[in-house]
Amino acid sequence: MTSLDARTVGGLLREYAQRTALRGGNPYRAKAYSRAADSLGALVVPLDAVIAEGRLTEIPGVGDAIADIVTKLHQTGTHPSLEKLRKEIPEGVLEMLAVPGLRPEKVLRLYKDLGIGSLAELEAAAKEDRIKKAKGLGAALQTKILQNLAIAAKKASTCTLPPLCLRRRRIRSERPIPS
């Protein structure tokens, strides 16, 4: 496998952070992975060069432990700990983190206590009043979930010009006017 660029590694590290937060462990560790992912996303020099020069720990938020993870992700596209977390926490559970107001602790409770593993299951559970009946979750959370899912659906349905149309317009506007 070819080595991954900084942005891709940053995305994998962000996934690692989200899954770590959902696992219910040390919240500071998940935040550290997130900070490092942000720094990798902003990196302007090739990640290959930074690793080859041994300067990975000079990146803000990247210490020795995270540098080892970044190197492994860069070289192989995965990490044993990430694969283990992927087996523990389904992809759909990560999607629920995108719902405003749903913190990792609540998402984990929804998954473990109610077996909710996707946005579709979350919406169905909220509409069926299963969330408000669960101890520690309640009616307020259920209402907030339904409101935020409705807002997200409305945003998704209101589509502006696709990027290709915008690009075409820009190109046309940059063409010289024929004389």
PDB file of C-alpha atoms in Angstrom:
ATOM      1  CA  MET A   1       0.000   0.000   0.000  1.00  0.00           C
ATOM      2  CA  THR A   2       1.216   3.486  -0.760  1.00  0.00           C
ATOM      3  CA  SER A   3       1.691   5.862   2.123  1.00  0.00           C
ATOM      4  CA  LEU A   4      -1.177   8.184   3.011  1.00  0.00           C
ATOM      5  CA  ASP A   5      -1.071  11.975   2.975  1.00  0.00           C
ATOM      6  CA  ALA A   6      -1.452  14.134   6.083  1.00  0.00           C
ATOM      7  CA  ARG A   7      -5.124  14.959   5.493  1.00  0.00           C
ATOM      8  CA  THR A   8      -6.078  11.277   5.138  1.00  0.00           C
ATOM      9  CA  VAL A   9      -4.058  10.303   8.206  1.00  0.00           C
ATOM     10  CA  GLY A  10      -5.717  13.195  10.058  1.00  0.00           C
ATOM     11  CA  GLY A  11      -9.122  11.798   9.103  1.00  0.00           C
ATOM     12  CA  LEU A  12      -8.185   8.360  10.405  1.00  0.00           C
ATOM     13  CA  LEU A  13      -6.833   9.910  13.589  1.00  0.00           C
ATOM     14  CA  ARG A  14     -10.115  11.822  14.023  1.00  0.00           C
ATOM     15  CA  GLU A  15     -12.002   8.535  13.641  1.00  0.00           C
ATOM     16  CA  TYR A  16      -9.648   7.057  16.242  1.00  0.00           C
ATOM     17  CA  ALA A  17     -10.481   9.992  18.546  1.00  0.00           C
ATOM     18  CA  GLN A  18     -14.232   9.574  18.085  1.00  0.00           C
ATOM     19  CA  ARG A  19     -14.112   5.851  18.708  1.00  0.00           C
ATOM     20  CA  THR A  20     -11.904   6.394  21.764  1.00  0.00           C
ATOM     21  CA  ALA A  21     -14.415   8.918  23.143  1.00  0.00           C
ATOM     22  CA  LEU A  22     -17.276   6.509  22.492  1.00  0.00           C
ATOM     23  CA  ARG A  23     -15.468   3.710  24.222  1.00  0.00           C
ATOM     24  CA  GLY A  24     -15.892   5.677  27.434  1.00  0.00           C
ATOM     25  CA  GLY A  25     -12.251   5.890  28.415  1.00  0.00           C
ATOM     26  CA  ASN A  26     -10.122   8.913  29.182  1.00  0.00           C
ATOM     27  CA  PRO A  27     -11.752  11.972  27.514  1.00  0.00           C
ATOM     28  CA  TYR A  28      -8.422  13.821  27.427  1.00  0.00           C
ATOM     29  CA  ARG A  29      -6.911  11.097  25.263  1.00  0.00           C
ATOM     30  CA  ALA A  30      -9.691  11.493  22.693  1.00  0.00           C
ATOM     31  CA  LYS A  31      -9.199  15.279  22.727  1.00  0.00           C
ATOM     32  CA  ALA A  32      -5.460  14.812  22.207  1.00  0.00           C
ATOM     33  CA  TYR A  33      -6.110  12.653  19.130  1.00  0.00           C
ATOM     34  CA  SER A  34      -8.528  15.307  17.833  1.00  0.00           C
ATOM     35  CA  ARG A  35      -5.998  18.102  18.326  1.00  0.00           C
ATOM     36  CA  ALA A  36      -3.343  16.086  16.525  1.00  0.00           C
ATOM     37  CA  ALA A  37      -5.796  15.372  13.679  1.00  0.00           C
ATOM     38  CA  ASP A  38      -6.452  19.120  13.335  1.00  0.00           C
ATOM     39  CA  SER A  39      -2.719  19.811  13.212  1.00  0.00           C
ATOM     40  CA  LEU A  40      -2.185  17.138  10.566  1.00  0.00           C
ATOM     41  CA  GLY A  41      -5.008  18.595   8.490  1.00  0.00           C
ATOM     42  CA  ALA A  42      -3.278  21.983   8.545  1.00  0.00           C
ATOM     43  CA  LEU A  43       0.151  20.580   7.659  1.00  0.00           C
ATOM     44  CA  VAL A  44       1.589  22.307   4.584  1.00  0.00           C
ATOM     45  CA  VAL A  45       4.652  20.102   4.080  1.00  0.00           C
ATOM     46  CA  PRO A  46       4.380  16.484   2.924  1.00  0.00           C
ATOM     47  CA  LEU A  47       3.913  14.033   5.783  1.00  0.00           C
ATOM     48  CA  ASP A  48       6.517  11.757   4.167  1.00  0.00           C
ATOM     49  CA  ALA A  49       9.168  14.421   4.672  1.00  0.00           C
ATOM     50  CA  VAL A  50       8.168  15.159   8.268  1.00  0.00           C
ATOM     51  CA  ILE A  51       8.332  11.469   9.197  1.00  0.00           C
ATOM     52  CA  ALA A  52      11.591  10.885   7.300  1.00  0.00           C
ATOM     53  CA  GLU A  53      13.217  13.824   9.083  1.00  0.00           C
ATOM     54  CA  GLY A  54      11.970  12.593  12.475  1.00  0.00           C
ATOM     55  CA  ARG A  55      10.089  15.850  13.087  1.00  0.00           C
ATOM     56  CA  LEU A  56       6.633  14.427  13.729  1.00  0.00           C
ATOM     57  CA  THR A  57       6.680  15.400  17.409  1.00  0.00           C
ATOM     58  CA  GLU A  58       7.272  19.035  16.390  1.00  0.00           C
ATOM     59  CA  ILE A  59       3.688  19.167  15.111  1.00  0.00           C
ATOM     60  CA  PRO A  60       1.411  20.731  17.760  1.00  0.00           C
ATOM     61  CA  GLY A  61      -0.466  18.055  19.676  1.00  0.00           C
ATOM     62  CA  VAL A  62       1.733  15.183  18.489  1.00  0.00           C
ATOM     63  CA  GLY A  63       3.732  13.488  21.222  1.00  0.00           C
ATOM     64  CA  ASP A  64       5.654  10.230  21.055  1.00  0.00           C
ATOM     65  CA  ALA A  65       2.617   7.942  21.439  1.00  0.00           C
ATOM     66  CA  ILE A  66       0.558   9.773  18.818  1.00  0.00           C
ATOM     67  CA  ALA A  67       3.607   9.975  16.532  1.00  0.00           C
ATOM     68  CA  ASP A  68       3.804   6.167  16.594  1.00  0.00           C
ATOM     69  CA  ILE A  69       0.111   5.923  15.685  1.00  0.00           C
ATOM     70  CA  VAL A  70       0.468   8.522  12.912  1.00  0.00           C
ATOM     71  CA  THR A  71       3.492   6.718  11.463  1.00  0.00           C
ATOM     72  CA  LYS A  72       1.654   3.386  11.422  1.00  0.00           C
ATOM     73  CA  LEU A  73      -1.450   4.980   9.853  1.00  0.00           C
ATOM     74  CA  HIS A  74       0.719   6.753   7.267  1.00  0.00           C
ATOM     75  CA  GLN A  75       2.582   3.597   6.284  1.00  0.00           C
ATOM     76  CA  THR A  76      -0.199   1.004   6.398  1.00  0.00           C
ATOM     77  CA  GLY A  77      -3.486   2.908   6.352  1.00  0.00           C
ATOM     78  CA  THR A  78      -4.568   1.337   9.625  1.00  0.00           C
ATOM     79  CA  HIS A  79      -3.550   0.627  13.199  1.00  0.00           C
ATOM     80  CA  PRO A  80      -4.277  -2.449  15.357  1.00  0.00           C
ATOM     81  CA  SER A  81      -5.995  -0.318  18.011  1.00  0.00           C
ATOM     82  CA  LEU A  82      -8.179   1.368  15.395  1.00  0.00           C
ATOM     83  CA  GLU A  83      -9.193  -2.002  13.975  1.00  0.00           C
ATOM     84  CA  LYS A  84     -10.091  -3.209  17.467  1.00  0.00           C
ATOM     85  CA  LEU A  85     -12.206  -0.084  18.044  1.00  0.00           C
ATOM     86  CA  ARG A  86     -13.918  -0.587  14.671  1.00  0.00           C
ATOM     87  CA  LYS A  87     -14.996  -4.056  15.788  1.00  0.00           C
ATOM     88  CA  GLU A  88     -16.362  -2.687  19.075  1.00  0.00           C
ATOM     89  CA  ILE A  89     -18.220   0.335  17.699  1.00  0.00           C
ATOM     90  CA  PRO A  90     -20.164   0.205  14.403  1.00  0.00           C
ATOM     91  CA  GLU A  91     -19.805   2.986  11.823  1.00  0.00           C
ATOM     92  CA  GLY A  92     -23.418   4.065  12.315  1.00  0.00           C
ATOM     93  CA  VAL A  93     -22.730   4.916  15.940  1.00  0.00           C
ATOM     94  CA  LEU A  94     -20.095   7.425  14.784  1.00  0.00           C
ATOM     95  CA  GLU A  95     -22.708   9.077  12.555  1.00  0.00           C
ATOM     96  CA  MET A  96     -24.797   9.840  15.630  1.00  0.00           C
ATOM     97  CA  LEU A  97     -22.021  12.132  16.898  1.00  0.00           C
ATOM     98  CA  ALA A  98     -22.972  14.531  14.095  1.00  0.00           C
ATOM     99  CA  VAL A  99     -26.350  15.192  15.743  1.00  0.00           C
ATOM    100  CA  PRO A 100     -26.054  18.480  17.662  1.00  0.00           C
ATOM    101  CA  GLY A 101     -26.500  17.990  21.389  1.00  0.00           C
ATOM    102  CA  LEU A 102     -25.455  14.340  21.368  1.00  0.00           C
ATOM    103  CA  ARG A 103     -22.233  13.988  23.284  1.00  0.00           C
ATOM    104  CA  PRO A 104     -20.181  10.780  23.177  1.00  0.00           C
ATOM    105  CA  GLU A 105     -21.468   9.652  26.598  1.00  0.00           C
ATOM    106  CA  LYS A 106     -25.095   9.858  25.401  1.00  0.00           C
ATOM    107  CA  VAL A 107     -24.322   8.159  22.090  1.00  0.00           C
ATOM    108  CA  LEU A 108     -22.619   5.343  23.981  1.00  0.00           C
ATOM    109  CA  ARG A 109     -25.658   4.976  26.281  1.00  0.00           C
ATOM    110  CA  LEU A 110     -28.020   4.934  23.307  1.00  0.00           C
ATOM    111  CA  TYR A 111     -25.923   2.221  21.687  1.00  0.00           C
ATOM    112  CA  LYS A 112     -25.318   0.057  24.756  1.00  0.00           C
ATOM    113  CA  ASP A 113     -28.648   0.474  26.558  1.00  0.00           C
ATOM    114  CA  LEU A 114     -31.054   0.681  23.623  1.00  0.00           C
ATOM    115  CA  GLY A 115     -29.057  -0.997  20.848  1.00  0.00           C
ATOM    116  CA  ILE A 116     -29.275   2.072  18.600  1.00  0.00           C
ATOM    117  CA  GLY A 117     -26.514   1.795  16.013  1.00  0.00           C
ATOM    118  CA  SER A 118     -27.400   4.276  13.257  1.00  0.00           C
ATOM    119  CA  LEU A 119     -29.127   7.571  12.534  1.00  0.00           C
ATOM    120  CA  ALA A 120     -32.146   5.735  11.114  1.00  0.00           C
ATOM    121  CA  GLU A 121     -32.442   3.644  14.283  1.00  0.00           C
ATOM    122  CA  LEU A 122     -32.018   6.793  16.379  1.00  0.00           C
ATOM    123  CA  GLU A 123     -34.852   8.545  14.567  1.00  0.00           C
ATOM    124  CA  ALA A 124     -37.101   5.480  14.833  1.00  0.00           C
ATOM    125  CA  ALA A 125     -36.382   5.121  18.564  1.00  0.00           C
ATOM    126  CA  ALA A 126     -37.137   8.801  19.161  1.00  0.00           C
ATOM    127  CA  LYS A 127     -40.412   8.605  17.227  1.00  0.00           C
ATOM    128  CA  GLU A 128     -41.400   5.458  19.143  1.00  0.00           C
ATOM    129  CA  ASP A 129     -40.714   7.190  22.502  1.00  0.00           C
ATOM    130  CA  ARG A 130     -38.074   4.606  23.450  1.00  0.00           C
ATOM    131  CA  ILE A 131     -35.469   7.230  24.360  1.00  0.00           C
ATOM    132  CA  LYS A 132     -37.544   9.084  26.926  1.00  0.00           C
ATOM    133  CA  LYS A 133     -38.347   5.795  28.675  1.00  0.00           C
ATOM    134  CA  ALA A 134     -34.665   4.943  29.139  1.00  0.00           C
ATOM    135  CA  LYS A 135     -33.241   5.812  32.530  1.00  0.00           C
ATOM    136  CA  GLY A 136     -30.921   8.822  32.386  1.00  0.00           C
ATOM    137  CA  LEU A 137     -31.851   9.891  28.863  1.00  0.00           C
ATOM    138  CA  GLY A 138     -35.323  11.392  29.113  1.00  0.00           C
ATOM    139  CA  ALA A 139     -37.933  13.293  27.158  1.00  0.00           C
ATOM    140  CA  ALA A 140     -35.847  16.458  26.737  1.00  0.00           C
ATOM    141  CA  LEU A 141     -33.083  14.551  24.948  1.00  0.00           C
ATOM    142  CA  GLN A 142     -35.632  12.776  22.776  1.00  0.00           C
ATOM    143  CA  THR A 143     -37.227  16.085  21.763  1.00  0.00           C
ATOM    144  CA  LYS A 144     -33.822  17.621  21.043  1.00  0.00           C
ATOM    145  CA  ILE A 145     -32.859  14.628  18.889  1.00  0.00           C
ATOM    146  CA  LEU A 146     -36.059  14.842  16.832  1.00  0.00           C
ATOM    147  CA  GLN A 147     -35.643  18.601  16.346  1.00  0.00           C
ATOM    148  CA  ASN A 148     -31.999  18.311  15.308  1.00  0.00           C
ATOM    149  CA  LEU A 149     -32.678  15.415  12.932  1.00  0.00           C
ATOM    150  CA  ALA A 150     -35.466  17.469  11.301  1.00  0.00           C
ATOM    151  CA  ILE A 151     -33.123  20.457  10.912  1.00  0.00           C
ATOM    152  CA  ALA A 152     -30.425  18.221   9.399  1.00  0.00           C
ATOM    153  CA  ALA A 153     -32.928  16.689   6.954  1.00  0.00           C
ATOM    154  CA  LYS A 154     -34.116  20.142   5.901  1.00  0.00           C
ATOM    155  CA  LYS A 155     -30.533  21.312   5.307  1.00  0.00           C
ATOM    156  CA  ALA A 156     -29.809  18.198   3.246  1.00  0.00           C
ATOM    157  CA  SER A 157     -32.874  18.758   1.053  1.00  0.00           C
ATOM    158  CA  THR A 158     -32.120  22.423   0.333  1.00  0.00           C
ATOM    159  CA  CYS A 159     -29.371  22.092  -2.201  1.00  0.00           C
ATOM    160  CA  THR A 160     -27.528  25.025  -3.672  1.00  0.00           C
ATOM    161  CA  LEU A 161     -25.753  24.911  -6.995  1.00  0.00           C
ATOM    162  CA  PRO A 162     -23.556  21.843  -7.287  1.00  0.00           C
ATOM    163  CA  PRO A 163     -19.809  22.510  -7.253  1.00  0.00           C
ATOM    164  CA  LEU A 164     -19.512  21.592 -10.931  1.00  0.00           C
ATOM    165  CA  CYS A 165     -22.041  24.301 -11.912  1.00  0.00           C
ATOM    166  CA  LEU A 166     -20.217  26.850  -9.771  1.00  0.00           C
ATOM    167  CA  ARG A 167     -16.916  25.893 -11.368  1.00  0.00           C
ATOM    168  CA  ARG A 168     -18.420  26.173 -14.844  1.00  0.00           C
ATOM    169  CA  ARG A 169     -19.751  29.655 -14.045  1.00  0.00           C
ATOM    170  CA  ARG A 170     -16.364  30.750 -12.727  1.00  0.00           C
ATOM    171  CA  ILE A 171     -14.569  29.452 -15.825  1.00  0.00           C
ATOM    172  CA  ARG A 172     -17.031  31.238 -18.111  1.00  0.00           C
ATOM    173  CA  SER A 173     -16.601  34.477 -16.206  1.00  0.00           C
ATOM    174  CA  GLU A 174     -12.814  34.224 -16.504  1.00  0.00           C
ATOM    175  CA  ARG A 175     -12.824  33.705 -20.274  1.00  0.00           C
ATOM    176  CA  PRO A 176     -11.669  36.666 -22.277  1.00  0.00           C
ATOM    177  CA  ILE A 177     -14.424  38.390 -24.212  1.00  0.00           C
ATOM    178  CA  PRO A 178     -13.946  37.782 -27.946  1.00  0.00           C
ATOM    179  CA  SER A 179     -13.208  40.934 -29.905  1.00  0.00           C
TER     180      SER A 179
END
